[in-house]
Tab-separated table of N, CA and C in Angstrom:
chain	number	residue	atom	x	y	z
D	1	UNK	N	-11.381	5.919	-22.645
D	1	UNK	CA	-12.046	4.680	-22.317
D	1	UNK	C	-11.888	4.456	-20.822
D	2	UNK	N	-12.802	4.705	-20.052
D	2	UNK	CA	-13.356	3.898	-18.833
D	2	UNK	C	-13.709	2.606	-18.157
D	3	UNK	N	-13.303	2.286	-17.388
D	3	UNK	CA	-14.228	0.823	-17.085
D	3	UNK	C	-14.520	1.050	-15.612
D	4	UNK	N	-15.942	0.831	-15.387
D	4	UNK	CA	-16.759	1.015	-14.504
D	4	UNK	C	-17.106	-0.411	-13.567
D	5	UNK	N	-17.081	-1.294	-14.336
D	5	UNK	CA	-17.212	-2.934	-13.495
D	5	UNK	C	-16.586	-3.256	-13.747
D	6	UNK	N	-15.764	-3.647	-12.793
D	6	UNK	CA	-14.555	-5.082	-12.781
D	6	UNK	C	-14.997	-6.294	-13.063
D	7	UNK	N	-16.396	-6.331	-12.559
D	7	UNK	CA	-16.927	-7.891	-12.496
D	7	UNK	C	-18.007	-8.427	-13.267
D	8	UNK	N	-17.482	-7.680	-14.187
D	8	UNK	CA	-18.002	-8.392	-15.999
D	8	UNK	C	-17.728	-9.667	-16.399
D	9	UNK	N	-18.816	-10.905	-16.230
D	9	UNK	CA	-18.133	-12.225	-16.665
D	9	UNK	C	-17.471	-12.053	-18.233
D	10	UNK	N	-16.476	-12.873	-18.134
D	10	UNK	CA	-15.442	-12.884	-19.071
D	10	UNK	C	-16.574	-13.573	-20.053
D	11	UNK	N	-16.398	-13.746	-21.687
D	11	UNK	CA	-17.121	-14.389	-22.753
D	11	UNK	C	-16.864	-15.924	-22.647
D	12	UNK	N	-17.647	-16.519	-22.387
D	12	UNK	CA	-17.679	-18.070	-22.944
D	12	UNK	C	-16.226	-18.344	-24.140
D	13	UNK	N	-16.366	-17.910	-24.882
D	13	UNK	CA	-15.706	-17.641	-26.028
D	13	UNK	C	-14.537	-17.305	-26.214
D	14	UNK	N	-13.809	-16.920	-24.767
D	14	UNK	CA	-12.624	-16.260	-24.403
D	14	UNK	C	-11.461	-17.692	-24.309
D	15	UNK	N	-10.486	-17.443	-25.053
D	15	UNK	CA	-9.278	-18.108	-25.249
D	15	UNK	C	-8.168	-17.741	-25.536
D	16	UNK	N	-6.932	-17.761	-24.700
D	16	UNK	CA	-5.618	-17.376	-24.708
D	16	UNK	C	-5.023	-18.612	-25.274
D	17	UNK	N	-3.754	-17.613	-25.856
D	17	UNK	CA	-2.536	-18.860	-26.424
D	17	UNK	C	-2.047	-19.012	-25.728
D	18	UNK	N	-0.977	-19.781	-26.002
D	18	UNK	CA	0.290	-20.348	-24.792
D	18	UNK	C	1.228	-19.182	-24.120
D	19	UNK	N	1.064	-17.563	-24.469
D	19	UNK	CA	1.733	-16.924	-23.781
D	19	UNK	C	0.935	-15.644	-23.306
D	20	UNK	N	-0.414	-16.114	-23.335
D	20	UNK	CA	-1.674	-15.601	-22.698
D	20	UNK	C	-2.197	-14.490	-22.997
D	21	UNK	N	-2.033	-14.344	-24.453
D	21	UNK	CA	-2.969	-13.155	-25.465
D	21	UNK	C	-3.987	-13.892	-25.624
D	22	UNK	N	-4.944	-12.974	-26.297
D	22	UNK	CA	-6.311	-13.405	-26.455
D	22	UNK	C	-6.374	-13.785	-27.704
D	23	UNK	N	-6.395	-15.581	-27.992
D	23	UNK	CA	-6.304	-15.722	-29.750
D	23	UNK	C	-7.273	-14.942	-31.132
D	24	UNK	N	-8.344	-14.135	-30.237
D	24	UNK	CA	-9.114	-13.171	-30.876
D	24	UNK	C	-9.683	-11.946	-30.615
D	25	UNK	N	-8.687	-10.679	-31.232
D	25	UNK	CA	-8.462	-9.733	-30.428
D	25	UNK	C	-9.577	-9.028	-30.383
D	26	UNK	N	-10.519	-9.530	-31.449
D	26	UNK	CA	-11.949	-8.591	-31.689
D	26	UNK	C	-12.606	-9.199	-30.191
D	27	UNK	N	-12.623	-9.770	-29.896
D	27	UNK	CA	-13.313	-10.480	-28.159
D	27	UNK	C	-12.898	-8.896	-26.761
D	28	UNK	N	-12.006	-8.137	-27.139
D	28	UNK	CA	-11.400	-7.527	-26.125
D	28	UNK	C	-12.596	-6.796	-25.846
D	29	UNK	N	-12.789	-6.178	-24.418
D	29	UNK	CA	-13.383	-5.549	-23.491
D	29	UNK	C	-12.400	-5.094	-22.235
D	30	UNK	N	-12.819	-3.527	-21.793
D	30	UNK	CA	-11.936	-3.225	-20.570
D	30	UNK	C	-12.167	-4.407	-19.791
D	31	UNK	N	-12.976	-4.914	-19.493
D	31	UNK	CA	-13.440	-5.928	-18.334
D	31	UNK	C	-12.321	-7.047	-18.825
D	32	UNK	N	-12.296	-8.061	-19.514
D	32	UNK	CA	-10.961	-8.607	-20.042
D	32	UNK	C	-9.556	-8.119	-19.750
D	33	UNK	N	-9.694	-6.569	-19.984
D	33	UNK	CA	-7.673	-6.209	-20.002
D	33	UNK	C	-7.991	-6.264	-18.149
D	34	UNK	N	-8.870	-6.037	-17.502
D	34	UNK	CA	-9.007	-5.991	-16.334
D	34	UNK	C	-8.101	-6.780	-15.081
D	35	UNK	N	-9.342	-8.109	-16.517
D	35	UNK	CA	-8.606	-9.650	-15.730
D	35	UNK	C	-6.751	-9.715	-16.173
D	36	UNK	N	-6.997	-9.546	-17.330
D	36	UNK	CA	-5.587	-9.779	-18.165
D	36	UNK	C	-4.418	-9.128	-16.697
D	37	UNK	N	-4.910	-8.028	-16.201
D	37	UNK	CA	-4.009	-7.133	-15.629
D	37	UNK	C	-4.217	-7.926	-13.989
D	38	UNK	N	-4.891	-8.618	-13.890
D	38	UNK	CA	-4.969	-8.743	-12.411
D	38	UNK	C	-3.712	-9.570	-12.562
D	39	UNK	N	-3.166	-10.779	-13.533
D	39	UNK	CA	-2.248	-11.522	-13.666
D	39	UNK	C	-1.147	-10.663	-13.233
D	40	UNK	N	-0.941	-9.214	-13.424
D	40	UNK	CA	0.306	-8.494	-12.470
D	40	UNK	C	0.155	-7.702	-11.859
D	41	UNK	N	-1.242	-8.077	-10.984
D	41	UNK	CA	-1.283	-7.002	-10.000
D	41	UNK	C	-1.651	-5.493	-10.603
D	42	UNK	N	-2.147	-5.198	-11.403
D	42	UNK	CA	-2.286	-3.984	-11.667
D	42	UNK	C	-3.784	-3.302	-11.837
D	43	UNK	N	-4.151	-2.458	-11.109
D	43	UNK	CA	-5.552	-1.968	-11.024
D	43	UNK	C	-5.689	-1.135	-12.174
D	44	UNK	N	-6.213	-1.140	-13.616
D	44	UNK	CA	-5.973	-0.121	-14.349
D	44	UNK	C	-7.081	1.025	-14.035
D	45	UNK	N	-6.551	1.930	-14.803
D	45	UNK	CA	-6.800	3.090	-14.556
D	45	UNK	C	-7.210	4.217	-15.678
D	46	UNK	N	-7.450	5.047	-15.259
D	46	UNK	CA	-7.913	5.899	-16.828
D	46	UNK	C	-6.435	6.031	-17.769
D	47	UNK	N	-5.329	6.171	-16.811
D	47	UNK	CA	-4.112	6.256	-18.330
D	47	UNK	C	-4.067	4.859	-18.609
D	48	UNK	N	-4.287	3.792	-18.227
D	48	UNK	CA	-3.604	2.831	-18.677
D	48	UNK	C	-4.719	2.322	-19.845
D	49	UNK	N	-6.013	2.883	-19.465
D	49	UNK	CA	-6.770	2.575	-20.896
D	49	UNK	C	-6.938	3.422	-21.991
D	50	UNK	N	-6.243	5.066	-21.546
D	50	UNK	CA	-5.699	5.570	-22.859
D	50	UNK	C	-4.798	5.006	-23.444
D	51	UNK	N	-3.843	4.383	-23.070
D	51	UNK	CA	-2.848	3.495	-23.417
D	51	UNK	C	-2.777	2.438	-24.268
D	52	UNK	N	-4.165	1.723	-23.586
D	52	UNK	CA	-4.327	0.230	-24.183
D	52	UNK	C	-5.026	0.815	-25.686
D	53	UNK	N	-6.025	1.859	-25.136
D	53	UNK	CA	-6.702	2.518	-26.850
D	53	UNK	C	-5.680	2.552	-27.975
D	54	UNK	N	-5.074	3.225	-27.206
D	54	UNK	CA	-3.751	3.853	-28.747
D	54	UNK	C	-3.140	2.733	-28.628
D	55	UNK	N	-2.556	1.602	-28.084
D	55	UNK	CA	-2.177	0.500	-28.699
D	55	UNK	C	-2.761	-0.295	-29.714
D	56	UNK	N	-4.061	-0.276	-29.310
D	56	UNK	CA	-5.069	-0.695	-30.556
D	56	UNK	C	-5.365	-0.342	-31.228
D	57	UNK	N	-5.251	1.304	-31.726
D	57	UNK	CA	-4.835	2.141	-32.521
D	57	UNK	C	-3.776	1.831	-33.265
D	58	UNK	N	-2.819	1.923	-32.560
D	58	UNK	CA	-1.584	0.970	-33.915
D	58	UNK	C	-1.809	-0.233	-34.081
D	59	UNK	N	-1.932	-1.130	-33.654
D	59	UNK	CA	-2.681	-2.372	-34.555
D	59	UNK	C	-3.430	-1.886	-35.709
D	60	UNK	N	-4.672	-1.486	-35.582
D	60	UNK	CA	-5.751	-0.948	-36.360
D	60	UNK	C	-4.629	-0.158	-37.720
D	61	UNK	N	-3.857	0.794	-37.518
D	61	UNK	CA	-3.237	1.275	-38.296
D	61	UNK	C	-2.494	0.531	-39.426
D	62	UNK	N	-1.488	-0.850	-38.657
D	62	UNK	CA	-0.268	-0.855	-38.931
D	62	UNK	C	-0.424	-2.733	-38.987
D	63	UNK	N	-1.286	-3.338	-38.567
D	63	UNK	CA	-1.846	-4.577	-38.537
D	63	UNK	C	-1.004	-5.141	-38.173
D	64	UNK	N	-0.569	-4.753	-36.598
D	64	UNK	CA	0.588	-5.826	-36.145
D	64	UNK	C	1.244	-5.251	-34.655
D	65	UNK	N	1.171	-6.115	-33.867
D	65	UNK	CA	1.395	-5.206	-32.638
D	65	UNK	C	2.867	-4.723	-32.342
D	66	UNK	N	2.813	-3.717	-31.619
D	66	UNK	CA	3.878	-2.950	-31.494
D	66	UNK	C	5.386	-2.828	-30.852
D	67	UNK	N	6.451	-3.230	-31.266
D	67	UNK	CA	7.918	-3.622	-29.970
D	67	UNK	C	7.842	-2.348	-29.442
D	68	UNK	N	8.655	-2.596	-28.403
D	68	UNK	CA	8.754	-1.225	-27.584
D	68	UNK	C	8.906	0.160	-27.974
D	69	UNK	N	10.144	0.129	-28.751
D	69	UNK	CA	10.519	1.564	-29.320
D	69	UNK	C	9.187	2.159	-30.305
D	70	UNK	N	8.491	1.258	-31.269
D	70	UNK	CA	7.418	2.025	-31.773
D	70	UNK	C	6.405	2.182	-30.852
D	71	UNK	N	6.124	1.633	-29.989
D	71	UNK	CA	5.509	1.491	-28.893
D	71	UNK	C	5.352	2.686	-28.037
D	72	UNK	N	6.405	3.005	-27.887
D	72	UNK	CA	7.075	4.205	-26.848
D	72	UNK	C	6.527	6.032	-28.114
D	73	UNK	N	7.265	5.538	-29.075
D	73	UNK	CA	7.298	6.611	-30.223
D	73	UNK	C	6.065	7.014	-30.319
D	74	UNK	N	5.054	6.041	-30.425
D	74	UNK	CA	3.644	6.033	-31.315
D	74	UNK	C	2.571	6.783	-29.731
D	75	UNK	N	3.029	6.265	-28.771
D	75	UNK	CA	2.582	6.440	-27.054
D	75	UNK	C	3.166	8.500	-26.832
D	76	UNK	N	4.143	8.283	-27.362
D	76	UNK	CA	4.343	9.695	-27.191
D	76	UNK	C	3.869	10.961	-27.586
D	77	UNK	N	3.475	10.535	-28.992
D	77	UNK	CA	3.071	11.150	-29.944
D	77	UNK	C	1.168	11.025	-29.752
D	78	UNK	N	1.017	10.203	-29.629
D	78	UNK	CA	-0.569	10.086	-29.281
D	78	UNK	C	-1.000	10.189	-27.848
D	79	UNK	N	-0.231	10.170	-26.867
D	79	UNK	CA	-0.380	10.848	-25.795
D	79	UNK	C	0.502	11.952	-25.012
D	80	UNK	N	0.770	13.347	-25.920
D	80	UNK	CA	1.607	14.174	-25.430
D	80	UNK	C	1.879	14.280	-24.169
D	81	UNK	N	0.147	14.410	-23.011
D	81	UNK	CA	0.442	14.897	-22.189
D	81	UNK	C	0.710	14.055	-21.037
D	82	UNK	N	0.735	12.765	-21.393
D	82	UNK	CA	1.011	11.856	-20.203
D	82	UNK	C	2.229	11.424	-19.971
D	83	UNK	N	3.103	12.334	-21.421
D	83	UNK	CA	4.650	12.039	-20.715
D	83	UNK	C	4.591	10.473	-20.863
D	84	UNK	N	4.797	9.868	-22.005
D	84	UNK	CA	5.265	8.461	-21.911
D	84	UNK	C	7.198	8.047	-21.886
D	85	UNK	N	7.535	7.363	-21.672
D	85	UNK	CA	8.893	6.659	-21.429
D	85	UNK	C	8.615	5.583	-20.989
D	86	UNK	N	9.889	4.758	-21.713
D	86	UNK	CA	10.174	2.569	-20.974
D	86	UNK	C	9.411	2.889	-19.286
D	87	UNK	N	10.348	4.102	-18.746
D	87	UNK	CA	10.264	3.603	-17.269
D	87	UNK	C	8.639	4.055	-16.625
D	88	UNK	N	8.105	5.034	-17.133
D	88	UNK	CA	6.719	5.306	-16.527
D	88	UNK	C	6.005	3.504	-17.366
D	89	UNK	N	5.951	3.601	-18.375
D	89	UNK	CA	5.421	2.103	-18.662
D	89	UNK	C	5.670	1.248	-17.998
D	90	UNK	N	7.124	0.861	-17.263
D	90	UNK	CA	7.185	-0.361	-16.551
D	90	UNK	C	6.249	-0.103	-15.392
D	91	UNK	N	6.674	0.999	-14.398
D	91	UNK	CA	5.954	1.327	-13.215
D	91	UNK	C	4.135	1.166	-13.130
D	92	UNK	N	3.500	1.665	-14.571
D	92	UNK	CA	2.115	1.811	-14.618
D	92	UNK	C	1.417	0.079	-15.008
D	93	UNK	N	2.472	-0.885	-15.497
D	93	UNK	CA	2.017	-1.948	-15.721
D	93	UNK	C	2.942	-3.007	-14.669
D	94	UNK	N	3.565	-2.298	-13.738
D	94	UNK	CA	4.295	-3.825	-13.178
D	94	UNK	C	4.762	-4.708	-13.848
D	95	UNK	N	5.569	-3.990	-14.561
D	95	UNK	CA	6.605	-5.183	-15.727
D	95	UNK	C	7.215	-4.662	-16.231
D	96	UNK	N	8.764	-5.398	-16.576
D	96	UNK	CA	9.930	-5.398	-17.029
D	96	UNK	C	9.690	-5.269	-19.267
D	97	UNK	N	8.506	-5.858	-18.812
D	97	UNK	CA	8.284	-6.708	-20.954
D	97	UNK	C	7.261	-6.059	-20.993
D	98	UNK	N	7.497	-4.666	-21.210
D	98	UNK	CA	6.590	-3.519	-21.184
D	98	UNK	C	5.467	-3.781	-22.709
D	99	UNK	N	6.517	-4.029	-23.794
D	99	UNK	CA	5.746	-4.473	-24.757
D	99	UNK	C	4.961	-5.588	-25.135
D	100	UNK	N	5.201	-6.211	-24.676
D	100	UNK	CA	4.738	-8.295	-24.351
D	100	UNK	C	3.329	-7.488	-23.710
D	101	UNK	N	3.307	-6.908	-22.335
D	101	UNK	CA	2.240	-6.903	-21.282
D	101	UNK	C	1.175	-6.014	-21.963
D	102	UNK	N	2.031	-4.988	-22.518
D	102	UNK	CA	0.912	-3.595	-22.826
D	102	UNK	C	0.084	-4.428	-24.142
D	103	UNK	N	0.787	-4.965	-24.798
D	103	UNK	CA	0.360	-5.420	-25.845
D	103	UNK	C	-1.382	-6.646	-25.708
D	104	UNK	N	-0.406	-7.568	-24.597
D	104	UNK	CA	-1.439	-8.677	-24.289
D	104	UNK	C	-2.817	-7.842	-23.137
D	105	UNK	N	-2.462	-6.963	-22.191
D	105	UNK	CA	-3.975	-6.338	-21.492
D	105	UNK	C	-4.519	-5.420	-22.885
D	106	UNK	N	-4.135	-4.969	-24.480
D	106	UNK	CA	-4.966	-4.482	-25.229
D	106	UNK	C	-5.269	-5.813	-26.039
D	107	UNK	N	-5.002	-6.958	-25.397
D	107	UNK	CA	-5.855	-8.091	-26.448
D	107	UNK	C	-5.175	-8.298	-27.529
D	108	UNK	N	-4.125	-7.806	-27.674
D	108	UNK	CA	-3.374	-8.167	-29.205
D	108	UNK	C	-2.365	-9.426	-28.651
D	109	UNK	N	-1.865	-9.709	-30.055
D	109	UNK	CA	-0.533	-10.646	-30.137
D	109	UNK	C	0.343	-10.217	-29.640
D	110	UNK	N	1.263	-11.180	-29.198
D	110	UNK	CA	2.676	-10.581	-29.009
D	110	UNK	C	3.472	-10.625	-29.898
D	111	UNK	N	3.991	-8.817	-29.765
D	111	UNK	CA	5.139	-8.167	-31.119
D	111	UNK	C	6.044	-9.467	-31.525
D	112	UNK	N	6.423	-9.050	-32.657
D	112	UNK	CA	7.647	-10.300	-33.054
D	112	UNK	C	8.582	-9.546	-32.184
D	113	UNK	N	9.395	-10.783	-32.186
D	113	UNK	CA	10.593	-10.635	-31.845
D	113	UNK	C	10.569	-10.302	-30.377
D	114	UNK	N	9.946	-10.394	-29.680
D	114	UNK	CA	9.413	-10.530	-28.081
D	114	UNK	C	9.690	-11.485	-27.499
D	115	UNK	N	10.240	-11.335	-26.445
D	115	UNK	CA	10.187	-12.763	-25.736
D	115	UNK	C	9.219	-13.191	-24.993
């Protein structure tokens, strides 16, 4: 998955909760995780939307977004060659709450038990 325009107006329709997921994840578009990501500075990129895919991939799977360690597990395994780990995730998203962030630029909820 690619994204070619940054400057896709966001949907009328677009609404975050109080810890700034999208209360409806079917609404997501790269152009959305775009904005989502400008909130930390982060220009995404072709891994970070293989990334966000297979996050939404486990949703889709597992109906529920992902804490870190399955996160990491499920990232490894579905992306052999990009070499996933905590620390390439923090670096590629500018954040410490690797699972909170990765989770909210693929439009999902935030994992339980997340802060």
């Amino acid at each position: 998955m690619t994204m070619t325009d940054t400057t896709t107006p966001l949907p009328n329709e677009l609404t975050l909760d109080a810890d700034g997921h999208l209360t409806d994840h079917t609404l997501w578009t790269p152009a959305i995780a775009q904005h989502l990501a400008d909130t930390l500075n982060v220009q995404l990129t072709d891994a970070h939307y293989r990334i966000l895919a297979q996050v939404r991939a486990f949703f889709d799977k597992y109906h529920h977004s992902p804490a870190t360690r399955p996160l990491i597990k499920h990232l490894s395994i579905a992306l052999p060659d990009d070499e996933i780990n905590n620390a390439k995730l923090q670096q590629l998203f500018n954040t410490g709450l690797v699972a909170r962030h990765v989770n909210r630029l693929a439009g999902l909820p935030k994992p339980p038990n997340c802060l």
